[in-house]
XYZ file of C-alpha atoms in Angstrom:
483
model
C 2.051 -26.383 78.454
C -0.646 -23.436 78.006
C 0.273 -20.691 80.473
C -3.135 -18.895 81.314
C -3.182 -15.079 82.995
C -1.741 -14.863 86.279
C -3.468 -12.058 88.313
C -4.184 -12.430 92.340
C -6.231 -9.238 92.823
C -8.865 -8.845 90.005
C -11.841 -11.508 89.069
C -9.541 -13.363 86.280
C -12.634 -15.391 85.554
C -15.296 -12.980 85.134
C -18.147 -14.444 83.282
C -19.170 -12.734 79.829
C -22.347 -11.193 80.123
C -24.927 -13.872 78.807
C -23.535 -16.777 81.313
C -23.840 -14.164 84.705
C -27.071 -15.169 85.889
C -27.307 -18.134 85.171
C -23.896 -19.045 86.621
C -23.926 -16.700 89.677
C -24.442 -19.807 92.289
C -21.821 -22.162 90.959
C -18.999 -19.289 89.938
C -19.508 -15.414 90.736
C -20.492 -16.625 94.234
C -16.666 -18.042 94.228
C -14.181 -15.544 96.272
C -11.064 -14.127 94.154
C -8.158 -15.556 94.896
C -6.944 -13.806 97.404
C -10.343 -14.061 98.779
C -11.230 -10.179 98.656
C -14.629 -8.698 97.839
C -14.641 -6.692 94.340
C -15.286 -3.743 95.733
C -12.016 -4.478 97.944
C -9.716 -5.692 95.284
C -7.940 -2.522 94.682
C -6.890 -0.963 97.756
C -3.663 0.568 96.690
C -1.520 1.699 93.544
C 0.394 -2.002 93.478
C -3.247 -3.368 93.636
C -4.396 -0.931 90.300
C -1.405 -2.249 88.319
C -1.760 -5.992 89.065
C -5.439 -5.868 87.829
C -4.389 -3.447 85.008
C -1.703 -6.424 84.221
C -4.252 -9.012 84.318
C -6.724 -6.845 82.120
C -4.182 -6.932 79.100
C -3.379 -10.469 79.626
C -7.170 -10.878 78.939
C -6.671 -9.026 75.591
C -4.976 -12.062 74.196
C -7.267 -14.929 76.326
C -9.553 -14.627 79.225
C -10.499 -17.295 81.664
C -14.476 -17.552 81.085
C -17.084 -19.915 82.465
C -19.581 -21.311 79.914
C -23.139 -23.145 81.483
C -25.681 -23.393 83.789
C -25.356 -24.890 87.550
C -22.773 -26.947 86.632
C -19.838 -24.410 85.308
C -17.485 -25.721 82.874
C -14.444 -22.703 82.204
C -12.680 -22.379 79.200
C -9.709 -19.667 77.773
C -11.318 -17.952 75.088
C -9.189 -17.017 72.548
C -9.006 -12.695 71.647
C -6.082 -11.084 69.821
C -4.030 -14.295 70.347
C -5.212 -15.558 67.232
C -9.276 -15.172 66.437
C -9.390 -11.759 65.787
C -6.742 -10.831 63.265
C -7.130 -14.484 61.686
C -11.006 -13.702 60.884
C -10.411 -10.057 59.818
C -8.080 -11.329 57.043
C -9.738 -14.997 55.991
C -13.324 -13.972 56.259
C -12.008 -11.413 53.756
C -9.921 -12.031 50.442
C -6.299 -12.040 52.297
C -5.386 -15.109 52.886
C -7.137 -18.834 52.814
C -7.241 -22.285 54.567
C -4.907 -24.774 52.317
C -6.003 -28.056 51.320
C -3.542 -29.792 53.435
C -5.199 -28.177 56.702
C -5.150 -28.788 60.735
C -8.967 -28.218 60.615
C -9.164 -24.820 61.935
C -11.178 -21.871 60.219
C -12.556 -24.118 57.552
C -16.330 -22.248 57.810
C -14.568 -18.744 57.531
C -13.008 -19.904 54.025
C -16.241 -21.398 53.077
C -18.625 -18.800 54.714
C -20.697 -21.803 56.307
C -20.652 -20.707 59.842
C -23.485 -21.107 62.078
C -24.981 -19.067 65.476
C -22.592 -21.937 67.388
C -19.090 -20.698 65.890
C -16.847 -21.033 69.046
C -14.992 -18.570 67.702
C -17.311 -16.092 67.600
C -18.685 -16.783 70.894
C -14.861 -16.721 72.510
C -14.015 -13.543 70.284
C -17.579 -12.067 72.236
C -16.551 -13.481 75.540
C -12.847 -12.832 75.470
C -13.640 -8.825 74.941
C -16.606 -8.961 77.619
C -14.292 -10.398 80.344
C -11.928 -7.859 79.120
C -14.532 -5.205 79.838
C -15.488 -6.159 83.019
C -12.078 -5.988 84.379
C -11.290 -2.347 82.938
C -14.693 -1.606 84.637
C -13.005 -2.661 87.930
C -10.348 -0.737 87.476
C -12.208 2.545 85.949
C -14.453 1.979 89.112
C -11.928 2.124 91.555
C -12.588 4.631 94.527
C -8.786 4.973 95.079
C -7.856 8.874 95.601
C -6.921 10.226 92.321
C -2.953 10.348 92.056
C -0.671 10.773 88.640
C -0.380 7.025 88.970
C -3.625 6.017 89.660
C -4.734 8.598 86.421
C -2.297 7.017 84.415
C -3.636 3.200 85.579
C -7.594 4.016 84.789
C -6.369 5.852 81.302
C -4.857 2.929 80.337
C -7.969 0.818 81.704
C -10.505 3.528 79.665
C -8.138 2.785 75.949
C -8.873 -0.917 76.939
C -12.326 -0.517 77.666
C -12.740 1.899 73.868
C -10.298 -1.058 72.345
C -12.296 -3.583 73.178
C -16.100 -1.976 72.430
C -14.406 -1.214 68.473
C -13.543 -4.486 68.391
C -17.116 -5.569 69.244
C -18.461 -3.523 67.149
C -16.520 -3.935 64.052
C -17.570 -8.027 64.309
C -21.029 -8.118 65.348
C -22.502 -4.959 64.226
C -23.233 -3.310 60.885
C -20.512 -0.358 60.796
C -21.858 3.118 61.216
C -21.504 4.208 58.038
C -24.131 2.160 57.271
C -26.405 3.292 59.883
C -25.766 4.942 63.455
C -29.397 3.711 64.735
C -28.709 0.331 63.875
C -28.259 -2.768 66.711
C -24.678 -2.498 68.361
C -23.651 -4.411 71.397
C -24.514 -3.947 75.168
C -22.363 -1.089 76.769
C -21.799 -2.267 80.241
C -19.751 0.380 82.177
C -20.468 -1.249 85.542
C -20.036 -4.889 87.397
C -23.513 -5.936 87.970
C -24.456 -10.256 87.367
C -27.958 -9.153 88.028
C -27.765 -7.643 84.209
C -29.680 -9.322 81.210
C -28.663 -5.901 78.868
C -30.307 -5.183 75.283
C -27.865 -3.775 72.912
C -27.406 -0.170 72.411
C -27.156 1.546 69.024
C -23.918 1.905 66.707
C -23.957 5.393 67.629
C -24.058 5.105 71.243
C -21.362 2.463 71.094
C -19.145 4.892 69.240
C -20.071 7.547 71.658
C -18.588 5.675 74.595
C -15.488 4.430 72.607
C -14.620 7.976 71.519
C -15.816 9.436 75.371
C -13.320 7.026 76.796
C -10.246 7.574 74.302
C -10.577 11.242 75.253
C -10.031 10.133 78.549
C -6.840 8.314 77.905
C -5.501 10.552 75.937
C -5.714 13.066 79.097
C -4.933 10.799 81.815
C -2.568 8.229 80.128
C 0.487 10.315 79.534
C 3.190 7.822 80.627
C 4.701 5.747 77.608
C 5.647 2.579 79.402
C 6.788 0.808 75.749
C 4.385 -0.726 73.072
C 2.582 -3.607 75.077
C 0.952 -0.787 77.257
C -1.742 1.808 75.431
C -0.697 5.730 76.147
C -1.746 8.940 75.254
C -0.624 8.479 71.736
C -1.679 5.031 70.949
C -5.444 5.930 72.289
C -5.167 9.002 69.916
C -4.227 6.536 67.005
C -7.172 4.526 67.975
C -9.670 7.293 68.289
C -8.318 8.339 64.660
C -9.160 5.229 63.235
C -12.526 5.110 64.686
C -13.436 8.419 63.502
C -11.950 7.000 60.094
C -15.097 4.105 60.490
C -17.770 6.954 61.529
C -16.797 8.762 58.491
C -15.397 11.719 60.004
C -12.773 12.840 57.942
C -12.216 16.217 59.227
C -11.516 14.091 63.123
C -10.074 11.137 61.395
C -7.153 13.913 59.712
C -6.795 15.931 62.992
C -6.145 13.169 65.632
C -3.552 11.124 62.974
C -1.907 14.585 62.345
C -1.864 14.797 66.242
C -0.370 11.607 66.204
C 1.909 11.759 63.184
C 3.759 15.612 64.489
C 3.543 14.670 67.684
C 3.746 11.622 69.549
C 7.251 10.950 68.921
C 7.010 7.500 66.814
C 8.552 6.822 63.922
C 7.814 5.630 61.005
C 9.419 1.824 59.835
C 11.695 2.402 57.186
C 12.317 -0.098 54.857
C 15.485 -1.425 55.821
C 14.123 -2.298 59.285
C 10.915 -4.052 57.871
C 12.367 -7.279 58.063
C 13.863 -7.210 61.432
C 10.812 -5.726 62.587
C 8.693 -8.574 61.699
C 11.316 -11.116 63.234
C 11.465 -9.284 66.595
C 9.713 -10.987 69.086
C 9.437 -8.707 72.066
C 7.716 -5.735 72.394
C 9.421 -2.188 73.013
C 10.679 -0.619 75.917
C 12.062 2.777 75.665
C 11.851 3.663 72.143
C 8.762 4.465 70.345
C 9.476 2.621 66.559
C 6.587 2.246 64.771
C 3.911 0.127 67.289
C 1.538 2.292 69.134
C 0.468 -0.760 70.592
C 0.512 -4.561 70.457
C -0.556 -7.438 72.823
C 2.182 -9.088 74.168
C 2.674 -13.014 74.370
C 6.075 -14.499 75.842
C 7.773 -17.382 76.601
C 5.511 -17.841 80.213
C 2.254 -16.065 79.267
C 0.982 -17.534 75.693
C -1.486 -19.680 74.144
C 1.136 -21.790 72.665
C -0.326 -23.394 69.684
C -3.436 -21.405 69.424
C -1.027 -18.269 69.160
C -1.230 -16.307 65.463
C 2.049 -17.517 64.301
C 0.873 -21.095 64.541
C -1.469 -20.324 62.022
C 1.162 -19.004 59.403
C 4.223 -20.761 60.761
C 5.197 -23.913 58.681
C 7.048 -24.863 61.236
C 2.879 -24.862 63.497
C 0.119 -25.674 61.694
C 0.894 -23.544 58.621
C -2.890 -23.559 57.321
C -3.194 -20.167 55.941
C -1.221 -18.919 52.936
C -1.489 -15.653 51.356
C -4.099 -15.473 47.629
C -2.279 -15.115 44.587
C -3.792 -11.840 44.123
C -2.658 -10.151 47.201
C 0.727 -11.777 46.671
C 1.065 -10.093 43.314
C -0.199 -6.503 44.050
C 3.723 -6.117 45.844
C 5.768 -5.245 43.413
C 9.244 -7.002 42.882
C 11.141 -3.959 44.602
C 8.516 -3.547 47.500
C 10.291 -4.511 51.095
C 7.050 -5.957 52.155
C 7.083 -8.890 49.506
C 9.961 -10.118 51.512
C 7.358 -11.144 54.168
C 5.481 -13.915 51.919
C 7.916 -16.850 50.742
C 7.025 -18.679 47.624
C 6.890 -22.362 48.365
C 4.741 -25.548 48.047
C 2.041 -26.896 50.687
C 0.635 -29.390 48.257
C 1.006 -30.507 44.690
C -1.889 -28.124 43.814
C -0.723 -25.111 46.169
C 2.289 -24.919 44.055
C 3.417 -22.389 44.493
C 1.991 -22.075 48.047
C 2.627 -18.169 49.185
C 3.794 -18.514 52.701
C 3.564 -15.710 55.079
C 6.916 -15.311 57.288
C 5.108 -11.684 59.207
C 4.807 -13.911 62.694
C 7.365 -16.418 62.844
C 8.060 -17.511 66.553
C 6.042 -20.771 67.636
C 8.368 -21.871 69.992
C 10.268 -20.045 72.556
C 8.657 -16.371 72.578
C 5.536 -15.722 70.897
C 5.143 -13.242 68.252
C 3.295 -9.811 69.314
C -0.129 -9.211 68.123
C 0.162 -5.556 66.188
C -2.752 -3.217 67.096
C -2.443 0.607 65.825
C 1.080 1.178 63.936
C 1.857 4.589 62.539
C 1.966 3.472 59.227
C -1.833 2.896 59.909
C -1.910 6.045 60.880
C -0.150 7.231 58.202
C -2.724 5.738 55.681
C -5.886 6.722 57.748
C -3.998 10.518 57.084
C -3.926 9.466 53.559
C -7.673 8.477 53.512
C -9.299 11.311 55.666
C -7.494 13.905 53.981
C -8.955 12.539 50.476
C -12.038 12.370 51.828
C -11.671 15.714 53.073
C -11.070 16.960 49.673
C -7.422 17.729 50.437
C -6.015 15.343 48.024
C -2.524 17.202 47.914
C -1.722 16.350 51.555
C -3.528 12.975 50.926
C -0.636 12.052 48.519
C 1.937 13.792 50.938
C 0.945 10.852 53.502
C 0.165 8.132 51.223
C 3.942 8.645 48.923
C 5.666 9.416 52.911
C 4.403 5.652 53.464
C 5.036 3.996 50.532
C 8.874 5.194 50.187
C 9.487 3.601 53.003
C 8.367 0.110 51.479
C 8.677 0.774 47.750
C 10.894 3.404 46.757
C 10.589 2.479 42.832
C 6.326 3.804 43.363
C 5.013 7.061 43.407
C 1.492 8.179 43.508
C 0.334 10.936 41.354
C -3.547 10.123 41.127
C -6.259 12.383 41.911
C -10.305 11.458 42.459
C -12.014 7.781 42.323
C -7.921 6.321 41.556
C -6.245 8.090 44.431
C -8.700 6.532 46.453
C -8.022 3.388 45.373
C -4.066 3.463 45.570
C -4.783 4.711 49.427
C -6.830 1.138 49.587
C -4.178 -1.048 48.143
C -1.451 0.130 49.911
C -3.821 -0.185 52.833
C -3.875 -4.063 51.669
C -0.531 -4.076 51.628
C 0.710 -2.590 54.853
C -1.843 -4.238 57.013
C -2.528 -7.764 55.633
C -2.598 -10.452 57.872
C -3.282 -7.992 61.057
C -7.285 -8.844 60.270
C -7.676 -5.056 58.938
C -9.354 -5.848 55.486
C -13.044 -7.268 56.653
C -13.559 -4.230 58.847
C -12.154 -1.871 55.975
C -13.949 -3.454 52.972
C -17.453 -3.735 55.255
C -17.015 0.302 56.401
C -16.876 1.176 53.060
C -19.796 -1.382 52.249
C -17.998 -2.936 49.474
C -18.518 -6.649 47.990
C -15.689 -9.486 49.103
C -14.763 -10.649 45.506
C -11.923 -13.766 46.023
C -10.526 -16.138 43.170
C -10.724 -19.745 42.857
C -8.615 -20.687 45.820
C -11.851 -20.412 47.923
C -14.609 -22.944 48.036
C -16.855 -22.379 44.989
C -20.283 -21.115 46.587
C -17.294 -18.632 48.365
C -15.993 -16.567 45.712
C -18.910 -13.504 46.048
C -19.847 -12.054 48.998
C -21.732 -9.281 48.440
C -22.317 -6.739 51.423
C -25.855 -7.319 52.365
C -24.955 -10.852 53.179
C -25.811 -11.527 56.757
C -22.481 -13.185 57.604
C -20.669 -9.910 57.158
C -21.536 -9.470 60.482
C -20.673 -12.276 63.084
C -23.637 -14.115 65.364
C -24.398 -13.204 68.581
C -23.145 -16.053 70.565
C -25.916 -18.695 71.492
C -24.704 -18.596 74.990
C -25.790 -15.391 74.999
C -28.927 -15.372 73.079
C -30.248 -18.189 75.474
C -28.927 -16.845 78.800
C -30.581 -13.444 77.956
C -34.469 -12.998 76.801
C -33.709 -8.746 76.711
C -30.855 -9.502 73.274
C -31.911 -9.675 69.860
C -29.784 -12.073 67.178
C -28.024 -10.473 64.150
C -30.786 -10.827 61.214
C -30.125 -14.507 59.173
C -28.901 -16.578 62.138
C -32.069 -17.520 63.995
C-alpha cells in the first residue's frame, strides 16, 4: 500500500497555485488536521520541525487537489520519479523499451501535449512544496539557533524547488534573463491569480534564498536534510546555469575545501549505489537526497521501479551512453548487459536504483562529484583551464584510473561534458545541461523515428504550463507551441 506524507501541523494538501480559487469553498476552507488556523500552525520549535518534515516529504509527492466545486485530490509525483526520469529520457540517456508498462511513452517520442500529467504533477508537486516552506519561512516564532536552522533549511527548499521550476518550464537564462519564468510566490495567499516573473527574477530569489541557508542552516543533520553546504552546492550549480563562472568556481571551491564531504572513490561506487538509506553522521559524497523508506514511499511509482527488472524495468540505458564508459571505468559496473526483448538484445540495464521492495532507493540531488565537475566547467570557462583539469582528472581517478585528461580549448570542454554524462546519468541532469548550453538532442535509432533530432528551438524543450493552471488563471501566459 502507498504510504502518503504524514504531517499534523502544516496544510499537507495545499492546492498548487492555478486550482486556489477556484477550489477555496470545497478545500482551503477545510481546517488542518489538527484543526489550527495557518497562521497558528507553528507555535513552537516541535511545531517548525513537523512542518519542516512534512515539507521534504512533499519533495518526493505532495497531496494536491485538482477541480472546481467538486475537489478530487491526487499525490503528485516530484523527485520520486518524474523529475530525474524526464531529465534523462526527454534527453539522449536512456529510452522506453519495446516491451513497456506504458509509462513515459510521449517523452521517448516527443508527442506530449499541454495535458501531460506529468508535467502538471511535476508543476504542482513543487508549488505545494513552496507553499509549505512559505509557512515555515513566514513563521513569527522568536528567532532562536533552532528556529534559524528550521527556516534555512525551509529557504534551500524554497531555492530547490524554484530551479527545478525553472529548469522545466522556462527557457534557461543563458538564453535570455527577460524571458517568461514561473510565478514567485513568497507568501500564502488563495486570493492569488499570479503572472510569471522573468528568468532573472526567478534566479534572483533562488540565489537570495541560498544565501540565506547557507547563513542560517549550519547544522548537518545527515544527507536527507539540506545544510549550509548542500545550499552552497546548489547555489554553485545555479550560478553554473546563469553563466557565472567566476560564482559558479568560488561557491564549488567553497564547497570542495570546505564543507567536509568527500569525494566517492571508486571502490565504494558500487556499495554506494546499493545503499538504501540515507546518511547520518558522515558526510560521503551526497550533499543531499530525498529520502523514501520502507513507511513513507510511492511504492511502484518510486525511480527504481522504472529501472528495476525486478518493477517495471521500462527504461534501459542507449547504446551510446553505454559505450562512452570505458572497460576499466567503475561506473560501467552500474549498467548490466542483458536482454528485454529479442530486438533489445543486448538490453543495457541500469542497476544505479535497485530497491523496489522493502526500502526505497534515495533520490540523489547535489553530490560533490557534481560539484567537482561544475569546478571543472567554471574554471574552463573562466579561462583557468589548468585548475579545470586539476578538478576534472581529481574526479575521474576516482572512477577510471586508466584516463587522464590533457586537453586544452573546444576538447577540454567537451571531456568536462562527457564525464558530466557519465557521473550523472540517470539523476535527470542531461536535459537541463544540454538546454543551458542550447545545444541540439541528437539520439540513435532506439528512439521513435520523427525522435531522433531535436534541435533547441523546439518548443518542447521546455515543458507546458499545466492546463489546470492555464484555465484556473486568466493573469498566466502558455509556453509558445502548446496553445
Amino acid at each position: 500500500m502507498k504510504r502518503y506524507i504524514r504531517n499534523s501541523i502544516i496544510l499537507a494538501g495545499f492546492i498548487v497555485l492555478g486550482t486556489l480559487n477556484s477550489c477555496k469553498k470545497s478545500f482551503l476552507d477545510q481546517k488542518p488536521y489538527t484543526s489550527l488556523n495557518v497562521s497558528d500552525a507553528i507555535t513552537n520549535e516541535k511545531d517548525m520541525l513537523a512542518a519542516l518534515n512534512g515539507t521534504y516529504s512533499s519533495l518526493r509527492s505532495a497531496l494536491v487537489a485538482f477541480g472546481g466545486a467538486s475537489v478530487a485530490s491526487t499525490t503528485t509525483n516530484g523527485f520520486a520519479r518524474n523529475i530525474p526520469v524526464i531529465g534523462d529520457l526527454a534527453a539522449d540517456n536512456v529510452f522506453v523499451s519495446a516491451r513497456n508498462s506504458g509509462r513515459y511513452l510521449t517523452f521517448g517520442a516527443y508527442t506530449w501535449t499541454q495535458a501531460a500529467v506529468e508535467y502538471r504533477d511535476i508543476w504542482a508537486n513543487l508549488y505545494t512544496t513552496i507553499l509549505k516552506a512559505n509557512n515555515i519561512i513566514n513563521s513569527p516564532l522568536a528567532k532562536s539557533v533552532v528556529t534559524d536552522q528550521y527556516k534555512g533549511e525551509a529557504y534551500a527548499v524554497r531555492a530547490l524547488c524554484y530551479f527545478e521550476l525553472a529548469q522545466f518550464f522556462a527557457r534557461p537564462y543563458t538564453d535570455s534573463p527577460a524571458s517568461e519564468g514561473v510565478p514567485l510566490v513568497l507568501t500564502f495567499d488563495y486570493t492569488l491569480k499570479p503572472k510569471r516573473n522573468t528568468v532573472g527574477e526567478v534566479y534572483t530569489q533562488i540565489i537570495a534564498d541560498l544565501d540565506k541557508a547557507y547563513t542560517m542552516a549550519v547544522a548537518y543533520r545527515g544527507s536527507g536534510y539540506l545544510s549550509k553546504y548542500a545550499a552552497r552546492g546548489l547555489e554553485a550549480k545555479v550560478a553554473l546555469f546563469k553563466g557565472d563562472y567566476p560564482t559558479a568556481l568560488t561557491y564549488a571551491e567553497d564547497v570542495i575545501k570546505n564543507s567536509g564531504f568527500n569525494l566517492l572513490a571508486s571502490g565504494n561506487v558500487v556499495n554506494y549505489w546499493a545503499a538504501t538509506a540515507p546518511q547520518t553522521a558522515t558526510k560521503n559524497e551526497t550533499l543531499f537526497e530525498v529520502v523514501s523508506d520502507n513507511v513513507l514511499n510511492l511504492a511502484t511509482d518510486e525511480l527504481a521501479y522504472m529501472y528495476s527488472q525486478d518493477g517495471y524495468g521500462d527504461l534501459l540505458c542507449t547504446p551510446e551512453l553505454y559505450n562512452l564508459y570505458s572497460a576499466t571505468d567503475v561506473r560501467k559496473s552500474l549498467i548490466k548487459a542483458g536482454a528485454r526483448t529479442n530486438a533489445e538484445n543486448p538490453a543495457y540495464i541500469v542497476t544505479k536504483f535497485k530497491s523496489v521492495t522493502d526500502d526505497r532507493d534515495d533520490k540523489k540531488v547535489i553530490r560533490v562529484s557534481d560539484v567537482y565537475l561544475i569546478a571543472a566547467e567554471a574554471a574552463k570557462g573562466n579561462n583557468n583551464e589548468p585548475l579545470a583539469l586539476t578538478y576534472l582528472n581529481t574526479l575521474v581517478a576516482q572512477r577510471d584510473p586508466g584516463l587522464v585528461y590533457a586537453s586544452a580549448g573546444s576538447k577540454l570542454l567537451e571531456d568536462i561534458l562527457v564525464e558530466r554524462r557519465k557521473e550523472l546519468a540517470f539523476e535527470g541532469d542531461r536535459l537541463h545541461t544540454l538546454n543551458r548550453l542550447k545545444r541540439a538532442i541528437t539520439r540513435s535509432s532506439v528512439y521513435p523515428t520523427a525522435a531522433l533530432n531535436i534541435p533547441y528551438a523546439d518548443f518542447r524543450r521546455i515543458g507546458p504550463i499545466p492546463q489546470t493552471e492555464t484555465n484556473n488563471n486568466p493573469n498566466i501566459t502558455q509556453n509558445p507551441g502548446y496553445n
